XYZ file of C-alpha atoms in Angstrom:
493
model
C 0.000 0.000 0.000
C 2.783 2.143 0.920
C 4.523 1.565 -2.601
C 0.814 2.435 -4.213
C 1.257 5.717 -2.392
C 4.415 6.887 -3.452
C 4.047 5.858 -6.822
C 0.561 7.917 -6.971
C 2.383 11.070 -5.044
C 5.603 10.640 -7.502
C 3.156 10.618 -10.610
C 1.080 13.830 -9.308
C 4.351 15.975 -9.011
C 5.406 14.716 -12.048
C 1.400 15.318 -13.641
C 1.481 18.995 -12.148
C 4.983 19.705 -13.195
C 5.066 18.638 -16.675
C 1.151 19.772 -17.536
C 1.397 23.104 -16.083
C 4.513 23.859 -17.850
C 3.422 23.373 -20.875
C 3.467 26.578 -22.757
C 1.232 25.645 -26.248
C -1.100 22.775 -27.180
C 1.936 20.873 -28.386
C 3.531 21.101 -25.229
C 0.356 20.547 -23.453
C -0.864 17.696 -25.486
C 2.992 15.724 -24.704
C 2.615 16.701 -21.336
C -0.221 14.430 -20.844
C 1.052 11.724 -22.809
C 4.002 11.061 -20.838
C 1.707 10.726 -17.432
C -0.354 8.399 -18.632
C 2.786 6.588 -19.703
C 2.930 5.305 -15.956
C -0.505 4.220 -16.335
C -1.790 0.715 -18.298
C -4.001 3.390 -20.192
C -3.877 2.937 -24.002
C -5.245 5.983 -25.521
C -6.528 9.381 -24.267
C -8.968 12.394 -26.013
C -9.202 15.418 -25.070
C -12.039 17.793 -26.650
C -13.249 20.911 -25.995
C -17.311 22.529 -25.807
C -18.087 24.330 -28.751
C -21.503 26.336 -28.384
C -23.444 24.283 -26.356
C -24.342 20.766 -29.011
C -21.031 19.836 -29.618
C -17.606 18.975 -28.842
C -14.151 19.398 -30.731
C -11.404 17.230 -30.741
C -8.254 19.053 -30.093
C -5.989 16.325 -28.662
C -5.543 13.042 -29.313
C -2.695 10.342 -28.319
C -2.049 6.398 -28.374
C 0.818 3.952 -28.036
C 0.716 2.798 -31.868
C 0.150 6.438 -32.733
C -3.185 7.868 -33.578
C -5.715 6.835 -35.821
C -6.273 8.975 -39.193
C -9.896 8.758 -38.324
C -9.465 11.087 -35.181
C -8.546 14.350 -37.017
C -7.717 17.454 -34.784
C -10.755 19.702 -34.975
C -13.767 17.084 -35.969
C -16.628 18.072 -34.078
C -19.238 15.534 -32.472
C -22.651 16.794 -31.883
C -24.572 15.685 -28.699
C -27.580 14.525 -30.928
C -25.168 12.001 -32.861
C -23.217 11.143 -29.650
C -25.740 11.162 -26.572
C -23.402 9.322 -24.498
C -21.555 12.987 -24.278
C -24.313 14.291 -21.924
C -22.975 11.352 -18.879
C -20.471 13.428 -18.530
C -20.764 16.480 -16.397
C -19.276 18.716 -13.412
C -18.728 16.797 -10.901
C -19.955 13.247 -12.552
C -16.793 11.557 -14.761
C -17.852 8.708 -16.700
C -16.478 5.631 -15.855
C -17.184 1.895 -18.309
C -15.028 -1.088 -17.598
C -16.896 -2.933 -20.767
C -17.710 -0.937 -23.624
C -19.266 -4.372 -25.309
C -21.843 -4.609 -22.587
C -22.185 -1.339 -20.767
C -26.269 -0.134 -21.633
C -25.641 3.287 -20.440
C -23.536 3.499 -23.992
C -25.523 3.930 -27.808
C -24.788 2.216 -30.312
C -23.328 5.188 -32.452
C -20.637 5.847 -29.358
C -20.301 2.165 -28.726
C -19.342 1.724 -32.509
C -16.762 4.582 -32.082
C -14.991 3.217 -29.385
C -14.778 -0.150 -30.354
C -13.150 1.041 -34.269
C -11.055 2.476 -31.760
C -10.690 -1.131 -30.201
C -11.305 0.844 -27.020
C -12.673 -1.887 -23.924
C -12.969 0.176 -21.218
C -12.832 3.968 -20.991
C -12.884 6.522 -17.923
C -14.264 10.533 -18.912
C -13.300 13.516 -16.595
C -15.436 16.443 -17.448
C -13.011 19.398 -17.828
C -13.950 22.191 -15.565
C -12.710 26.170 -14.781
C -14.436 27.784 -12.560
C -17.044 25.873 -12.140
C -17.736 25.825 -15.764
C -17.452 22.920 -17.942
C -15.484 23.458 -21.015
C -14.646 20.165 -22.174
C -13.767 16.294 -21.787
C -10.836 14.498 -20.894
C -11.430 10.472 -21.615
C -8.546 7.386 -20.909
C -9.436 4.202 -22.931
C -8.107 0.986 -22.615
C -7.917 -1.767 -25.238
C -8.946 -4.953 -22.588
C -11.504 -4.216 -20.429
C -10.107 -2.964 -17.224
C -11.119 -2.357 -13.423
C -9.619 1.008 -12.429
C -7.996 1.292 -8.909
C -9.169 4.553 -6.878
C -5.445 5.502 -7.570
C -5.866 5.816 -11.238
C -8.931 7.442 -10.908
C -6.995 9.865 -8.895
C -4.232 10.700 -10.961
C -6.621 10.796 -13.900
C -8.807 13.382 -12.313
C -5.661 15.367 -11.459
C -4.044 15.104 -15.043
C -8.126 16.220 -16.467
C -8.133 18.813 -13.871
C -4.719 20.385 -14.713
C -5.516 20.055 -19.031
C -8.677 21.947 -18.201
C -6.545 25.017 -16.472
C -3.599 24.683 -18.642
C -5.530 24.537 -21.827
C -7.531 27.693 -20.447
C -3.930 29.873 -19.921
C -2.598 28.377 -23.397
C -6.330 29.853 -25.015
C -5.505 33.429 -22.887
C -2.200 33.117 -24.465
C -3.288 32.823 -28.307
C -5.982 34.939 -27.775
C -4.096 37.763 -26.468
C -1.611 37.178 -29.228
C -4.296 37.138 -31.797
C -5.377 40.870 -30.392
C -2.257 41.873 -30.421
C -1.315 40.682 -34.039
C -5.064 41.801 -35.150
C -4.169 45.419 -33.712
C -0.698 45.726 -35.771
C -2.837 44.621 -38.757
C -4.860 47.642 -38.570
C -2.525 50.111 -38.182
C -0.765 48.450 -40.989
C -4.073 48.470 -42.628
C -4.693 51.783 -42.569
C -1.276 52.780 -43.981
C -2.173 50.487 -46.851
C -5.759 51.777 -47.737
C -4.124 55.114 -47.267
C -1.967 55.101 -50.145
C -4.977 53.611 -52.674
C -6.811 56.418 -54.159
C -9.240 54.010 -56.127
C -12.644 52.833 -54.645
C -12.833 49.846 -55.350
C -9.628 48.533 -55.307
C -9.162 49.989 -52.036
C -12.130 47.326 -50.906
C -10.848 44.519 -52.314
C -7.751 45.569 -50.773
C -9.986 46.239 -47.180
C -11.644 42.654 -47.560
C -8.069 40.818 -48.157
C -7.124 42.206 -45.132
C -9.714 41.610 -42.945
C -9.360 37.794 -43.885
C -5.436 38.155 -43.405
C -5.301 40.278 -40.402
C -7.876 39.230 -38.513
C -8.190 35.741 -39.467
C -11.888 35.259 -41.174
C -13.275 32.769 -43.477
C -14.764 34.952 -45.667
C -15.172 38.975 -46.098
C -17.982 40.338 -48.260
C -18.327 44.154 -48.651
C -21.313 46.084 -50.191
C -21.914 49.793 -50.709
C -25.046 52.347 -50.238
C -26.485 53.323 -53.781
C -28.594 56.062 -53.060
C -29.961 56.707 -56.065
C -31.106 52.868 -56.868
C -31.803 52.124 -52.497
C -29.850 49.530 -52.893
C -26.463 48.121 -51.228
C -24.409 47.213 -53.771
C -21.738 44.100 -53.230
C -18.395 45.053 -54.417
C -16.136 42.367 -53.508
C -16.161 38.594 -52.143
C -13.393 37.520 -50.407
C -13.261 33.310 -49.058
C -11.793 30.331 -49.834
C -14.187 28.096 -52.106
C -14.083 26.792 -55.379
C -16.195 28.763 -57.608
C -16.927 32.273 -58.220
C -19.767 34.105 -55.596
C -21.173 37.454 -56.892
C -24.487 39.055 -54.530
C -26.801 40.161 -56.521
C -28.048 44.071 -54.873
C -29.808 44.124 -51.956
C -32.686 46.900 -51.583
C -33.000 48.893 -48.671
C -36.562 48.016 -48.404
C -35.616 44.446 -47.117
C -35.398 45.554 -43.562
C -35.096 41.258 -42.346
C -31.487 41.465 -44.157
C -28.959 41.710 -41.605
C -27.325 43.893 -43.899
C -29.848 46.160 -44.367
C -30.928 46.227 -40.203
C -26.616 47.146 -39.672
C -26.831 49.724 -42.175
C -29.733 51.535 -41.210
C -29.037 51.286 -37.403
C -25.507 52.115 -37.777
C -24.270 49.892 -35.285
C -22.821 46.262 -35.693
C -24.202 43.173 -34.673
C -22.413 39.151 -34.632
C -25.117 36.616 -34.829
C -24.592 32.964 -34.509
C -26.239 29.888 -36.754
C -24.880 31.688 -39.974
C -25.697 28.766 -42.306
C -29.314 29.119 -41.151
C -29.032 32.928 -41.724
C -27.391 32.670 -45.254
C -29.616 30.431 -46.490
C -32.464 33.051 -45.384
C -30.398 35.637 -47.687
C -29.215 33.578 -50.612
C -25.402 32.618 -49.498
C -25.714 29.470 -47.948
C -24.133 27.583 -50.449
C -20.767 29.847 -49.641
C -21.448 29.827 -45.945
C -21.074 25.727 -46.113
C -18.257 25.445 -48.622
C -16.360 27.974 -46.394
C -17.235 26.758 -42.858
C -18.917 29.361 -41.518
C -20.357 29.449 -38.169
C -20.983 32.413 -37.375
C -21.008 35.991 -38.951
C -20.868 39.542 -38.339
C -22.303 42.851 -39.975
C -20.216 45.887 -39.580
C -21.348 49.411 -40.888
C -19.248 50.999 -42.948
C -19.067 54.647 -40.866
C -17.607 57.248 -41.209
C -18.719 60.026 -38.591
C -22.711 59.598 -38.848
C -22.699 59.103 -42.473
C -23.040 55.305 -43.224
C -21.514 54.631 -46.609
C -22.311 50.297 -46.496
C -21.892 47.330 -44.899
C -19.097 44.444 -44.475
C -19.960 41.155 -43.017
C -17.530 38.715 -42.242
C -17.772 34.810 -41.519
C -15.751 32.492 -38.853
C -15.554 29.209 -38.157
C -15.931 29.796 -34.231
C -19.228 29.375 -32.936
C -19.619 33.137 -31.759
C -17.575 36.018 -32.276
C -17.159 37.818 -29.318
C -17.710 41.548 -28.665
C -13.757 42.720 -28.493
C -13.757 41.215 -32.010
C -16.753 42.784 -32.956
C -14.916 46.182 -31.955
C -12.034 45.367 -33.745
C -14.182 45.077 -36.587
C -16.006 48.082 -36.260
C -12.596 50.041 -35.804
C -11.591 48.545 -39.024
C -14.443 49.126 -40.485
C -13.973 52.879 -39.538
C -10.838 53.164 -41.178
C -12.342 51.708 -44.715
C -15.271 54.439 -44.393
C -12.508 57.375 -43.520
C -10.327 56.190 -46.579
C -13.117 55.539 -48.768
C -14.577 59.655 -47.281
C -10.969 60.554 -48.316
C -10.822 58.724 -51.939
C -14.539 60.225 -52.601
C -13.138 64.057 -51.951
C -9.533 63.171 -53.799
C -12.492 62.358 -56.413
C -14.447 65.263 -56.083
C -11.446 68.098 -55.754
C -9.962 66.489 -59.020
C -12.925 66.760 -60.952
C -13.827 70.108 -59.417
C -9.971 71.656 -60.314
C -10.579 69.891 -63.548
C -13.832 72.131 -64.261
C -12.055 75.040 -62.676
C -8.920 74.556 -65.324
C -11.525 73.775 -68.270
C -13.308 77.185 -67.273
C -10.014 78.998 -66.739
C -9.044 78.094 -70.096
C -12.157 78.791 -72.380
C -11.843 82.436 -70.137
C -8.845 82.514 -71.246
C -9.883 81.930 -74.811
C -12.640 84.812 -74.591
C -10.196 87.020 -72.674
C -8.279 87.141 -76.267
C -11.259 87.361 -78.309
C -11.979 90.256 -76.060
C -8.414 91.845 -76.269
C -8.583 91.927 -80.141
C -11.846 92.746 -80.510
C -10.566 95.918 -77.787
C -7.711 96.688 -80.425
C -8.983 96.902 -83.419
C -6.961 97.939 -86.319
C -9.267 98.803 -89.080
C -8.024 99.882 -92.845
C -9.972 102.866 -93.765
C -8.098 103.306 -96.723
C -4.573 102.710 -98.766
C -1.925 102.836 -96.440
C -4.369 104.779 -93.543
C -5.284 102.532 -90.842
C -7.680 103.939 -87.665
C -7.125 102.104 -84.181
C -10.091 102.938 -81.953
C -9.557 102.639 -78.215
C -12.281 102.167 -76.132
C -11.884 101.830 -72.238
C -8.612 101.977 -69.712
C -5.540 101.457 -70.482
C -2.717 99.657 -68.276
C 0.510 98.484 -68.852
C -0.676 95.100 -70.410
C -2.866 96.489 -72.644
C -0.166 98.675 -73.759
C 1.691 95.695 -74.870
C -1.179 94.257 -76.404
C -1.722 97.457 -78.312
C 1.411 98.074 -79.397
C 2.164 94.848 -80.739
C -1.591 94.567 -83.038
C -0.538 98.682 -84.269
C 2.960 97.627 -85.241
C 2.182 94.179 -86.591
C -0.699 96.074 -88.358
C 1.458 99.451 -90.029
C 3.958 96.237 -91.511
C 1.941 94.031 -92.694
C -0.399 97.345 -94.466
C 2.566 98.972 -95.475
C 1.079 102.073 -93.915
C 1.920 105.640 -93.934
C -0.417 107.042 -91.431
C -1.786 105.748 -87.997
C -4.955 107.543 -86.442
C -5.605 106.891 -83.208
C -8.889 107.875 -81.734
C -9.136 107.822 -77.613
C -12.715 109.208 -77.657
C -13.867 106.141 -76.171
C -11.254 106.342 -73.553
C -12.233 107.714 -70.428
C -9.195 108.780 -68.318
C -5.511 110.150 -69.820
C -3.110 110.515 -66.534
C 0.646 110.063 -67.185
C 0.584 106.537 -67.219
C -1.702 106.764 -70.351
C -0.066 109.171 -71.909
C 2.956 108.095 -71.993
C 1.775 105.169 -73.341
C 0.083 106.773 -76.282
C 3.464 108.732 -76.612
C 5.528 104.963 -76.909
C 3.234 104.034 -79.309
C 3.380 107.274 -81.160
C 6.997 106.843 -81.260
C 6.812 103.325 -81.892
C 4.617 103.760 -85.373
C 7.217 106.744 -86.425
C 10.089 104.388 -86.368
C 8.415 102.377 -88.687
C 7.973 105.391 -91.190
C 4.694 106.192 -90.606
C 2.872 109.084 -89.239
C 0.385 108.795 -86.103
C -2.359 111.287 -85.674
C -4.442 112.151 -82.445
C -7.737 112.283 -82.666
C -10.948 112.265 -80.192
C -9.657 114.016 -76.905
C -12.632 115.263 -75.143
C -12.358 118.806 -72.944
C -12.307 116.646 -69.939
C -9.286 114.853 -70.909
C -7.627 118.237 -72.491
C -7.922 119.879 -68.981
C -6.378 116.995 -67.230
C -3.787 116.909 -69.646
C -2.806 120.344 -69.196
C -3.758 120.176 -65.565
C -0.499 117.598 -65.486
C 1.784 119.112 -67.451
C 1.666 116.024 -69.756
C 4.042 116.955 -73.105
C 2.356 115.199 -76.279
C 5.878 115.301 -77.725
C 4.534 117.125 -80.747
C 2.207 114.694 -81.779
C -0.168 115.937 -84.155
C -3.874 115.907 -82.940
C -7.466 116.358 -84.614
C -10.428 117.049 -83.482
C -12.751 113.548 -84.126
C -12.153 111.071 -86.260
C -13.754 112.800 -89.378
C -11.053 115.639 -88.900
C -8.250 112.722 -88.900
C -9.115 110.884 -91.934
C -9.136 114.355 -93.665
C -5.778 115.395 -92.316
C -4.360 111.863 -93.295
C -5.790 111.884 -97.062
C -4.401 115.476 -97.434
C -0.806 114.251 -95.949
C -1.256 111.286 -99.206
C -2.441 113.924 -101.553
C -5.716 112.189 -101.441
C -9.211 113.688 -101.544
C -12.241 112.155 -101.326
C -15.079 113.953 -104.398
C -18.457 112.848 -104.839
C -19.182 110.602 -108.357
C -20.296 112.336 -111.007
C -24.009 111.242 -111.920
C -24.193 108.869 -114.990
């Protein structure tokens, strides 16, 4: 009895050690292994509850190495399995003949025995008081367990239960943590994309890659149509998906309830809720168990949807903000892209306008310079309105280009229609004066009011000499007498 003891008491240190050392499932899952190693046990499984119908096999272990058939992950639903429900808090179940036990159905019965499982012993895993999952011990002859065993098994199933817990707080935290750099690293990326919609598809890839969905599908608000439009499907499956629109008027889409609330909502049973909307095809080639609609907001403007699909039975509500943060950031870049938009196409009106101004500003500037023939080798330039310095270039260059390419001898210049003669003005007339004599020909005055005489004289301004007329009449006559021209009536036929 004494040797019983200290063979149970060596095995528990050696239980607590190894188990809660273990720093992954890997670790973890060898952990156990080697205690049972001291034990005649032949096989263990260790599962954890999904929802509340099923559980998933996440470790498995045997002396000839373990079957194909028990694949990490496989879930076994409590209506397919019933024998599941024996075990609870506080109950472990405990068959030293599979064969004959009647507590067993036949659908569990036939898995243990594939397994060529005789006898079997299930701890119910438990953390704080809640029951998260089963720890079982089979045996391949049937077998009588001493209260030792049973000990050491309960203490092995109670230390998985806590060690599996930390090594889930673990991953999870990492996860966040990962999921966090992501979007940051998100944003910088949708930041640089000044395209719509391949800033989405961008967006969708990333929710998938940073924070590890199935599937991604994102839809915009058409205002004009009421509908939300899908843009881009992103999930792993083997043919092409495209949503057709969804109106705005179908307030028992998720979609459409996210959108117009504004706030985002997980819901679990996604197959169910696809097949409601048209996906479920996609939401059972993928694995989805679960989904989530996120609005697409930016401030309180909501500018669409994304919903996203996992394979866990519920997404929980610091992923849901994670998503809505993300989803955030894709409304502010797509805000930003839709004003990039808007300013280019604005400055592009702005330089269209500018230009066809420009275009009439020249039309205007000749039309303002006229130089008109009146006769052989007499041209008239009437100036109408102020006159700066750039329209003293402009001038200048039509009344030169003009006296060459006429071959003229005389220049009048009428400034009736010009309102105000200070120095400036003059001494632009005076430039141009000078400019036309240069060129051989002779410039005549003609059209200053009283007004502009008195402010003339008033400033002191020197014409230089420049000959002046009266009006225009007075000019043309001065100009044909300077050509020994006259102008005589026809004599009647």
């Amino acid at each position: 009895m004494g040797n019983d003891t200290n063979r149970l008491s060596t095995a528990i240190v050696t239980a607590i050690s190894g188990i809660a050392a273990a720093a992954d499932r890997q670790a973890l899952l060898a952990a156990i292994g080697k205690n049972l190693a001291s034990l005649p046990a032949d096989t263990y499984l260790l599962s954890q509850l999904r929802g509340n119908e099923e559980h998933e096999l996440v470790g498995a272990w045997e002396h000839k190495g373990v079957p194909a058939s028990l694949a990490l992950g496989t879930r076994y639903p409590y209506a397919d399995y019933p024998a599941i429900r024996l075990i609870e808090p506080g109950r472990p179940f405990l068959s030293s003949d599979v064969s004959s036990d009647p507590r067993l159905d036949d659908r569990t019965r036939g898995f243990l025995q594939d397994m060529e499982i005789e006898a079997v012993v299930s701890f119910p895993l438990v953390v704080r008081d809640e029951y998260v999952g089963i720890f079982s011990t089979g045996y391949r002859t049937k077998h009588e367990h001493t209260s030792e065993e049973l000990e050491l098994l309960q203490i092995i199933a109670q230390l998985a239960a806590v060690a599996l817990a930390h090594i889930e707080g673990r991953e999870a935290l990492a996860r966040k943590v990962e999921q966090l750099h992501g979007l940051y690293r998100a944003a910088e990326e949708l930041g640089a994309i000044d395209d719509e919609v391949t800033m989405l598809r961008t967006g969708a890839r990333m929710v998938r890659t940073h924070l590890g969905c199935l599937s991604c599908w994102i839809a915009v608000l058409d205002r004009e149509h009421n509908v939300l439009r899908g843009i881009t499907t992103e999930a792993d499956q083997p043919r092409e998906f495209e949503a057709p629109p969804v109106s705005m008027d179908d307030v028992e889409n998720m979609a459409v309830a996210v959108v117009r609330s504004g706030h985002p909502a997980a819901y679990t049973d996604a197959v169910a809720r696809a097949d409601a909307e048209g996906w479920g095809d996609v939401a059972r080639l993928v694995g989805v168990r679960s989904v989530a609609y996120v609005p697409l907001r930016a401030g309180a403007d909501v500018l669409g949807v994304f919903a996203v699909g996992d394979s866990a039975d519920r997404i929980e509500e610091d992923e849901l903000a994670l998503l809505a943060t993300f989803g955030n950031q894709l409304a502010g870049a797509m805000v930003r892209s839709r004003m990039d938009r808007e300013r280019a196409a604005q400055v592009a009106s702005l330089q269209r306008a500018y230009e066809q101004q420009a275009r009439l500003l020249d039309v205007v500037r000749e039309l303002s310079t006229p130089v008109i023939p009146v006769h052989d080798r007499i041209l008239v330039l009437p100036l109408i309105g102020g006159i700066d310095a750039a329209r003293s270039v402009q001038i200048m260059d039509a009344l030169l280009s003009a006296v060459q390419r006429e071959g003229a001898s005389v220049v009048i210049v009428d400034v009736t229609g010009v309102p105000m003669v200070d120095s400036n003005v003059a001494n632009h007339l005076m430039q141009a004066i000078r400019s036309v004599s240069l060129l051989g020909a002779k410039c005549v005055l003609v059209g200053i009011s009283a007004m502009v005489a008195q402010t003339i004289v008033h400033l002191g301004i020197e014409l230089g000499g420049a000959v002046t007329r009266g009006n225009l009449q007075a000019g043309i006559a001065y100009a044909l007498r300077l050509l020994d021209l006259e102008i005589r009536p026809v004599a009647p036929k």
